[in-house]
mmCIF file of C-alpha atoms in Angstrom:
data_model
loop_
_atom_site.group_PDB
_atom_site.id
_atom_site.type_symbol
_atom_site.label_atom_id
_atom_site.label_comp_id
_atom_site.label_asym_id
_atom_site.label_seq_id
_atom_site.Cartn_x
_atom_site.Cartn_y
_atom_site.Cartn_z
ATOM 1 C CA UNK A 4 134.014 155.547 -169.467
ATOM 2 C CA UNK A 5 133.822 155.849 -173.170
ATOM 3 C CA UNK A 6 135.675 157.069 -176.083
ATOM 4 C CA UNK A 7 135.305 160.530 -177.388
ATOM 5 C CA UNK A 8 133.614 161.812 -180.151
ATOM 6 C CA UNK A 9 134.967 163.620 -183.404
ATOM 7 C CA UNK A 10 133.050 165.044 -186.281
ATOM 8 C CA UNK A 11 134.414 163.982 -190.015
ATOM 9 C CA UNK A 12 135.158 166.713 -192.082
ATOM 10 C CA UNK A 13 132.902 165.342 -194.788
ATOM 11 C CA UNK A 14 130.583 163.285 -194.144
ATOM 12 C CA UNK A 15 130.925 159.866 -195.033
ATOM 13 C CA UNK A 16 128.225 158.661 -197.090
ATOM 14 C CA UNK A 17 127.370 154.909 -197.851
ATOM 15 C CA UNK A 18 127.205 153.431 -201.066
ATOM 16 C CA UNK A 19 124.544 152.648 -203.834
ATOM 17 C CA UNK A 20 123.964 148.323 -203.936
ATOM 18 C CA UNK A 21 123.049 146.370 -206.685
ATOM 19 C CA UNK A 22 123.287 142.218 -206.570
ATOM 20 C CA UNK A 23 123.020 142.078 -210.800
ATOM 21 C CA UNK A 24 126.296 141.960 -212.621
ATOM 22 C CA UNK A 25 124.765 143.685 -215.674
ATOM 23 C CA UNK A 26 123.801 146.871 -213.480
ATOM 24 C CA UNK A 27 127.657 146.835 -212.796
ATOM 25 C CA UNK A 28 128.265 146.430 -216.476
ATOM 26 C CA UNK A 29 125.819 149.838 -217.313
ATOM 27 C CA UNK A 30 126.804 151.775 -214.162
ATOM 28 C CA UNK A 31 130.666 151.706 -215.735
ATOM 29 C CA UNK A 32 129.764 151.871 -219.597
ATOM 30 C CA UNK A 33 132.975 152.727 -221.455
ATOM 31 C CA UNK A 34 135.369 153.764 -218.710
ATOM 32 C CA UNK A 35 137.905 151.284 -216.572
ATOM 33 C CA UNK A 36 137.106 150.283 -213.569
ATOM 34 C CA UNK A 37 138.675 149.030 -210.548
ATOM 35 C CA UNK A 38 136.582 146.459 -208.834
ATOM 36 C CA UNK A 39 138.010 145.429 -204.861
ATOM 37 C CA UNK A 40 136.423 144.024 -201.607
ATOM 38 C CA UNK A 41 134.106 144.943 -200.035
ATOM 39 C CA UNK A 42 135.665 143.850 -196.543
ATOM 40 C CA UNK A 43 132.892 143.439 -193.484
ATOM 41 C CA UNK A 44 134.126 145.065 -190.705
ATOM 42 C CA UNK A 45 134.949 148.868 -189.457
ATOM 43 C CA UNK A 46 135.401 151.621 -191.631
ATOM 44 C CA UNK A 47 138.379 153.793 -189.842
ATOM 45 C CA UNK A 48 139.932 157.069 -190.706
ATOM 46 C CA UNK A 49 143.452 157.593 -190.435
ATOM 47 C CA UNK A 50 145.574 160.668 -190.229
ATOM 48 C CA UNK A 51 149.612 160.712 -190.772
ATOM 49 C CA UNK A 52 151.558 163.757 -189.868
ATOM 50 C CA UNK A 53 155.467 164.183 -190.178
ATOM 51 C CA UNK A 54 154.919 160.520 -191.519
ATOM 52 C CA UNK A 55 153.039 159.265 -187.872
ATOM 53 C CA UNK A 56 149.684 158.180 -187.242
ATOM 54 C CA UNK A 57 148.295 161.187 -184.905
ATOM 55 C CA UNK A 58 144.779 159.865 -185.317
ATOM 56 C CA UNK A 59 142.276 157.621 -185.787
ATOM 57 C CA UNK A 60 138.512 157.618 -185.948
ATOM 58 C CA UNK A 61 135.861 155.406 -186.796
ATOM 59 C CA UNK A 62 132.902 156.005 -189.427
ATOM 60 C CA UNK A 63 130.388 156.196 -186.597
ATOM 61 C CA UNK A 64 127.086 157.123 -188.380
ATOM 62 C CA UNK A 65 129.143 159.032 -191.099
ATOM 63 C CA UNK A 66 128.995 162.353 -189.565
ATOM 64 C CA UNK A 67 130.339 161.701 -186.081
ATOM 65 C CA UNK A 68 132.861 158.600 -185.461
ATOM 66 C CA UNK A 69 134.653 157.610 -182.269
ATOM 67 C CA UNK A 70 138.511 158.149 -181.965
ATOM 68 C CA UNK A 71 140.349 155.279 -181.267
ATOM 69 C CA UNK A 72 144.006 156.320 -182.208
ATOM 70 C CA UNK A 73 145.668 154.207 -179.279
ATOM 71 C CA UNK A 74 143.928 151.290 -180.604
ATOM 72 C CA UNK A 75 144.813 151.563 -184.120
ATOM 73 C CA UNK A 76 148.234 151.595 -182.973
ATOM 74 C CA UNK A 77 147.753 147.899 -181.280
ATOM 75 C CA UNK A 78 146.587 146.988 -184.978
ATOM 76 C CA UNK A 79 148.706 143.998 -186.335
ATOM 77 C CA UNK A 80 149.449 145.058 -189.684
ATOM 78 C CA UNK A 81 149.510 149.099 -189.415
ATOM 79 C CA UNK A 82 152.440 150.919 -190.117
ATOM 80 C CA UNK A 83 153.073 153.640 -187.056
ATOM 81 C CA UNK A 84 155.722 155.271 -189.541
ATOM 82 C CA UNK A 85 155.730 155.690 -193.071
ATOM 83 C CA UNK A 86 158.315 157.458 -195.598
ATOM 84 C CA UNK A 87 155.945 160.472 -196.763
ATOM 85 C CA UNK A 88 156.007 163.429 -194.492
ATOM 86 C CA UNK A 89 153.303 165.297 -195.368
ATOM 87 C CA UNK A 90 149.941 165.156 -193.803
ATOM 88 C CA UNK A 91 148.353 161.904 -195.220
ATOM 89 C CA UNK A 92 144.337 161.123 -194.743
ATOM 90 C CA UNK A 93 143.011 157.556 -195.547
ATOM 91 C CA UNK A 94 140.221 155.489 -195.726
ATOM 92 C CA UNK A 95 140.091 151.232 -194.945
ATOM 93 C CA UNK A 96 138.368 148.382 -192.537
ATOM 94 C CA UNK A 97 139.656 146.797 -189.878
ATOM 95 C CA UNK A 98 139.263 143.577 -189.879
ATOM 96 C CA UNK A 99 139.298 140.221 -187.907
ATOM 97 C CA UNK A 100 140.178 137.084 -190.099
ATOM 98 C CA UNK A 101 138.015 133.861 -189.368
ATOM 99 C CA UNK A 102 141.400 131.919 -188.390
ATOM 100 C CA UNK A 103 141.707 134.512 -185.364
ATOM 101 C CA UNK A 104 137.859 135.189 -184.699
ATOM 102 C CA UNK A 105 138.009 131.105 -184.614
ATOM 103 C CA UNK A 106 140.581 131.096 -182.338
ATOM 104 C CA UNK A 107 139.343 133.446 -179.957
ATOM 105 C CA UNK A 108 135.899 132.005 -179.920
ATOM 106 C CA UNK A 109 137.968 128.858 -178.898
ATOM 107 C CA UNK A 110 138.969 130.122 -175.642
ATOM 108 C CA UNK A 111 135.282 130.889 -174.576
ATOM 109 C CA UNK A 112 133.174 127.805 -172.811
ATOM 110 C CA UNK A 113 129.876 129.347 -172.561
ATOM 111 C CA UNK A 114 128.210 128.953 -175.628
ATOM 112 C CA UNK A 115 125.910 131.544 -175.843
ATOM 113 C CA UNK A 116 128.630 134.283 -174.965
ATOM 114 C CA UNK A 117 130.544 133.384 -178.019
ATOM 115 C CA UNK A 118 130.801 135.930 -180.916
ATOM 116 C CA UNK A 119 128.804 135.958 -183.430
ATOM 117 C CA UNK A 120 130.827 136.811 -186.428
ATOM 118 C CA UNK A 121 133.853 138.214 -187.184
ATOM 119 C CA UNK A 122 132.219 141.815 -187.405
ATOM 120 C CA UNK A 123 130.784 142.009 -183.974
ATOM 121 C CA UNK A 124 134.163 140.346 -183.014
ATOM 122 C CA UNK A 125 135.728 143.704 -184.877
ATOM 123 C CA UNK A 126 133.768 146.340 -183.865
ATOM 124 C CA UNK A 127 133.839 145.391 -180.195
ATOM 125 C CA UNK A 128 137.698 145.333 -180.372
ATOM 126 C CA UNK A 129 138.456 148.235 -182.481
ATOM 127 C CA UNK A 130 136.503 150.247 -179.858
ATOM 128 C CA UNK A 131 137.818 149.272 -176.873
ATOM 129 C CA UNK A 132 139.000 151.329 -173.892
ATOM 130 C CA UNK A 133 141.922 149.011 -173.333
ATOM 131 C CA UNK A 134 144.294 149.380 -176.354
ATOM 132 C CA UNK A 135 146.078 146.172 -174.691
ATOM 133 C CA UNK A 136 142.947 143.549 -175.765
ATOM 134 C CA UNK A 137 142.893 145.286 -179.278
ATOM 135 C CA UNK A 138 146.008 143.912 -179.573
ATOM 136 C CA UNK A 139 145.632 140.063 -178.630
ATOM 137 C CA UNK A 140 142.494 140.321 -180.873
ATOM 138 C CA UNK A 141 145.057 140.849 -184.025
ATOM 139 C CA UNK A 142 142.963 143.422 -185.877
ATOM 140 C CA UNK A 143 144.102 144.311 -189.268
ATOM 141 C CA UNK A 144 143.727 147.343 -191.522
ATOM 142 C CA UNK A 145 143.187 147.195 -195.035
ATOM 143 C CA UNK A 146 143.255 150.522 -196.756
ATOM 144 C CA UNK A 147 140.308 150.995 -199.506
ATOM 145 C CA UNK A 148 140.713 154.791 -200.403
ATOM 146 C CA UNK A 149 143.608 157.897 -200.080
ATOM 147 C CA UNK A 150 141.272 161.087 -199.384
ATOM 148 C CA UNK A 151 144.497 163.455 -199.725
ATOM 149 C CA UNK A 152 148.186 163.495 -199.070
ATOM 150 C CA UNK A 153 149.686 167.148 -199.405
ATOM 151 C CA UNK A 154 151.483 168.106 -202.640
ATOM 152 C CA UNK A 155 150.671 164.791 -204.297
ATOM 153 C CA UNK A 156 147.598 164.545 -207.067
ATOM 154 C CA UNK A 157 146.833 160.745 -208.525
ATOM 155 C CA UNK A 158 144.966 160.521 -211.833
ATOM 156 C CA UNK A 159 143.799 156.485 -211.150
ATOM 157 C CA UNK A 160 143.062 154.696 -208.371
ATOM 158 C CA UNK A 161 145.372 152.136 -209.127
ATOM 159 C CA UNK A 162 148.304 154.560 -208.437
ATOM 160 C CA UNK A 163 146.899 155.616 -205.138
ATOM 161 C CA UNK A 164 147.011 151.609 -203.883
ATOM 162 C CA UNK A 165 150.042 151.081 -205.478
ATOM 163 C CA UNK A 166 151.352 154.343 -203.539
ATOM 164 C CA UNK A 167 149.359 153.725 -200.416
ATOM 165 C CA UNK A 168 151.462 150.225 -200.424
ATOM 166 C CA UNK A 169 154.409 151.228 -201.039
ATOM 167 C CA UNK A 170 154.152 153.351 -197.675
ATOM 168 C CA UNK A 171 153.709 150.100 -195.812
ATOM 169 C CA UNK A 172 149.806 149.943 -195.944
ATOM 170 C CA UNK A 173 147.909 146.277 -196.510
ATOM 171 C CA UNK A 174 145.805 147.646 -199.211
ATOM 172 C CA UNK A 175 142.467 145.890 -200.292
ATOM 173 C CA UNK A 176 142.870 143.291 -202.927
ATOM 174 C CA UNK A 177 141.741 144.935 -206.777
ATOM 175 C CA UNK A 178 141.356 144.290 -209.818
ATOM 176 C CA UNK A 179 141.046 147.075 -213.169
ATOM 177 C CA UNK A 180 137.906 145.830 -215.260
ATOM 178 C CA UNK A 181 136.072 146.867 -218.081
ATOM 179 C CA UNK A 182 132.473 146.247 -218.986
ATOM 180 C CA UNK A 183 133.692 143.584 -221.482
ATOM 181 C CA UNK A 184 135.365 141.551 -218.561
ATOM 182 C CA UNK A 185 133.401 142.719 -215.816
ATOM 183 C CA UNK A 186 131.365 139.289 -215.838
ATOM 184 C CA UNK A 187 134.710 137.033 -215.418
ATOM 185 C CA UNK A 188 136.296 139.521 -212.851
ATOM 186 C CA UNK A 189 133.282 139.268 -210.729
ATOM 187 C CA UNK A 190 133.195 135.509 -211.325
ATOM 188 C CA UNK A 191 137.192 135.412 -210.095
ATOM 189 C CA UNK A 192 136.421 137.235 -206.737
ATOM 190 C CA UNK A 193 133.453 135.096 -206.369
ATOM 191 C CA UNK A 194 135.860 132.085 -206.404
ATOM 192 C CA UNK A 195 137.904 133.319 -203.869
ATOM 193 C CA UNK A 196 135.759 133.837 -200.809
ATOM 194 C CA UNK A 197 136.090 130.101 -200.044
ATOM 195 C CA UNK A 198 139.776 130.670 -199.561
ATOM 196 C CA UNK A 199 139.510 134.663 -198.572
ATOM 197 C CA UNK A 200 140.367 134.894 -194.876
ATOM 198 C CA UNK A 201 138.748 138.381 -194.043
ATOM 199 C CA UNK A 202 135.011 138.371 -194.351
ATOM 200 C CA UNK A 203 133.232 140.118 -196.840
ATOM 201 C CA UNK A 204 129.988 140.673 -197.454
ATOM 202 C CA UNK A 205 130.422 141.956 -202.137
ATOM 203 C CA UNK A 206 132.272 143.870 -203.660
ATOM 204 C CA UNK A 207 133.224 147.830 -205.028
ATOM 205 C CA UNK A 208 133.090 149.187 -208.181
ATOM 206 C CA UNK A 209 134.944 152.589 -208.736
ATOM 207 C CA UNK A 210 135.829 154.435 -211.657
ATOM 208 C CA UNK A 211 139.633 154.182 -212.378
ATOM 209 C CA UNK A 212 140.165 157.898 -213.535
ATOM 210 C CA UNK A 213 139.413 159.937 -210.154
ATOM 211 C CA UNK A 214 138.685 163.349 -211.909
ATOM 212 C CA UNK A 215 135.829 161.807 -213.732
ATOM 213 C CA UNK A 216 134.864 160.173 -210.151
ATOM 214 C CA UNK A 217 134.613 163.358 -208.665
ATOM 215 C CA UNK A 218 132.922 165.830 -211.364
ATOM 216 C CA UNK A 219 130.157 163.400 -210.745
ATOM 217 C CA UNK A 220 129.299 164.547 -207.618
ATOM 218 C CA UNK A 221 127.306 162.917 -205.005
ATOM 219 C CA UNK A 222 123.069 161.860 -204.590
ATOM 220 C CA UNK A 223 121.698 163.003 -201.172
ATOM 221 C CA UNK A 224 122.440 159.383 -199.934
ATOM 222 C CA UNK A 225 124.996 157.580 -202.063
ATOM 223 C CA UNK A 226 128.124 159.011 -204.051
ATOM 224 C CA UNK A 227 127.978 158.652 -207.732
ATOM 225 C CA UNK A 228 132.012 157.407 -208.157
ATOM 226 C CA UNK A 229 131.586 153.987 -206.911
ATOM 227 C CA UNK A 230 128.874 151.529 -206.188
ATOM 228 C CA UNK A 231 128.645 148.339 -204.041
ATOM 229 C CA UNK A 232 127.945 144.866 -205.656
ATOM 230 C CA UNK A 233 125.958 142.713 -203.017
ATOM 231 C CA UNK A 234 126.137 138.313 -203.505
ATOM 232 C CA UNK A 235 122.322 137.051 -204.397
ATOM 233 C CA UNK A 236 121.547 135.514 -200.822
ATOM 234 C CA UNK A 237 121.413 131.808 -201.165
ATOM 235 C CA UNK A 238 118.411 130.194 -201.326
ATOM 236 C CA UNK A 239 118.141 126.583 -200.002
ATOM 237 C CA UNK A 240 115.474 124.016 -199.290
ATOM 238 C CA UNK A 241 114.106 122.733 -196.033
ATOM 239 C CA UNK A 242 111.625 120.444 -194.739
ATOM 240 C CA UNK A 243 109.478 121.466 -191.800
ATOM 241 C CA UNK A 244 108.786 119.064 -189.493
ATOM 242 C CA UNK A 245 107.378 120.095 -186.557
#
């Protein structure tokens, strides 16, 4: 009647916010950067053994998460084999795109049982008991972060996405940046939502070089390698009339 439970190995911890471009700019100070989406849907862990997916579990409340390999599986876009062998543990969001949360909301008449927003839309899918509605719902994986794969050690981020997709995995759109060009990057994603067809709700700033990431450590609440950027809510006027 539900799906079982699983304790992370680490806990997953959520980030530090900020909605002002020039805290981004003094958070990085002289080091590279690589900025990327900050999709808005359901963090999932996957595990690859002898180059399969043997399991998958969600964030939950970061200590505990719900396994839900037989749904990843139905995901649209995740590869059930890749080339590396070795045991393989990453990070990323599933996702619905508006096009298909549209669509879906399409085929339902009564108004007020419609969904929300793409999120809801997401998590209710991802954790079904039924892999087979996971996948007509056409959830998609985007992978944000490589936590190990055995025998291989990355300096940047940049190689681990450019290694995560060249193992088949969509990986989440980035971008290297610098404090000097941190205010056009920013500027450049912020043109894109209109045409970006996952939602998101900011973006994530990491450091580039991971060793420096890590000998950073982590805050009781947030880790101290990347931080989230958060849009300033827009503010629009009305006219009360009753």
């Amino acid at each position: 009647s539900d799906l079982p439970k699983e304790k992370h190995p680490q806990k997953m911890l959520s980030l530090d916010k900020t909605k002002d471009v020039e805290q981004l700019k003094s958070w990085l100070g002289d080091k590279e950067g690589v900025l990327s989406w900050k999709l808005d849907g359901l963090t999932i862990v996957l595990t690859y053994e002898g180059g399969k997916l043997v399991n998958a579990v969600t964030r939950g409340n970061g200590e505990i998460g719900e396994v839900i390999t037989a749904n990843a599986r139905a995901f649209s876009n995740l590869p059930l084999s890749i080339p590396f062998k070795e045991r393989l543990v990453l990070r990323g969001e599933a996702v619905i795109s508006y096009p298909d949360f549209e669509k879906i909301n399409e085929t339902i008449t009564d108004e007020g049982a419609k969904y929300k927003n793409p999120r809801n839309l997401c998590s209710g899918s991802v954790r079904q008991l039924n892999s087979a509605v996971t996948a007509e719902r056409h959830v998609r994986f985007y992978a944000f972060a490589l936590v190990s794969a055995d025998g291989i050690e990355f300096k940047e981020r940049t190689q681990q996405f450019d290694w995560l997709a060249e193992q088949g995995f969509a990986v989440v759109q980035n971008k290297r940046v610098t404090a000097a060009n941190m205010e056009e990057t920013v500027k450049w994603f912020e043109n894109e939502i209109e045409d970006n067809i996952n939602p998101s709700d900011g973006l994530v700033l990491s450091y580039n070089d991971i060793a420096y990431g890590q000998s950073l450590g982590t805050t009781a609440k947030f880790p101290r390698d990347s931080i989230a950027f958060k849009w300033r809510d827009e503010i629009k006027e009305t006219t009360l009339k009753e």
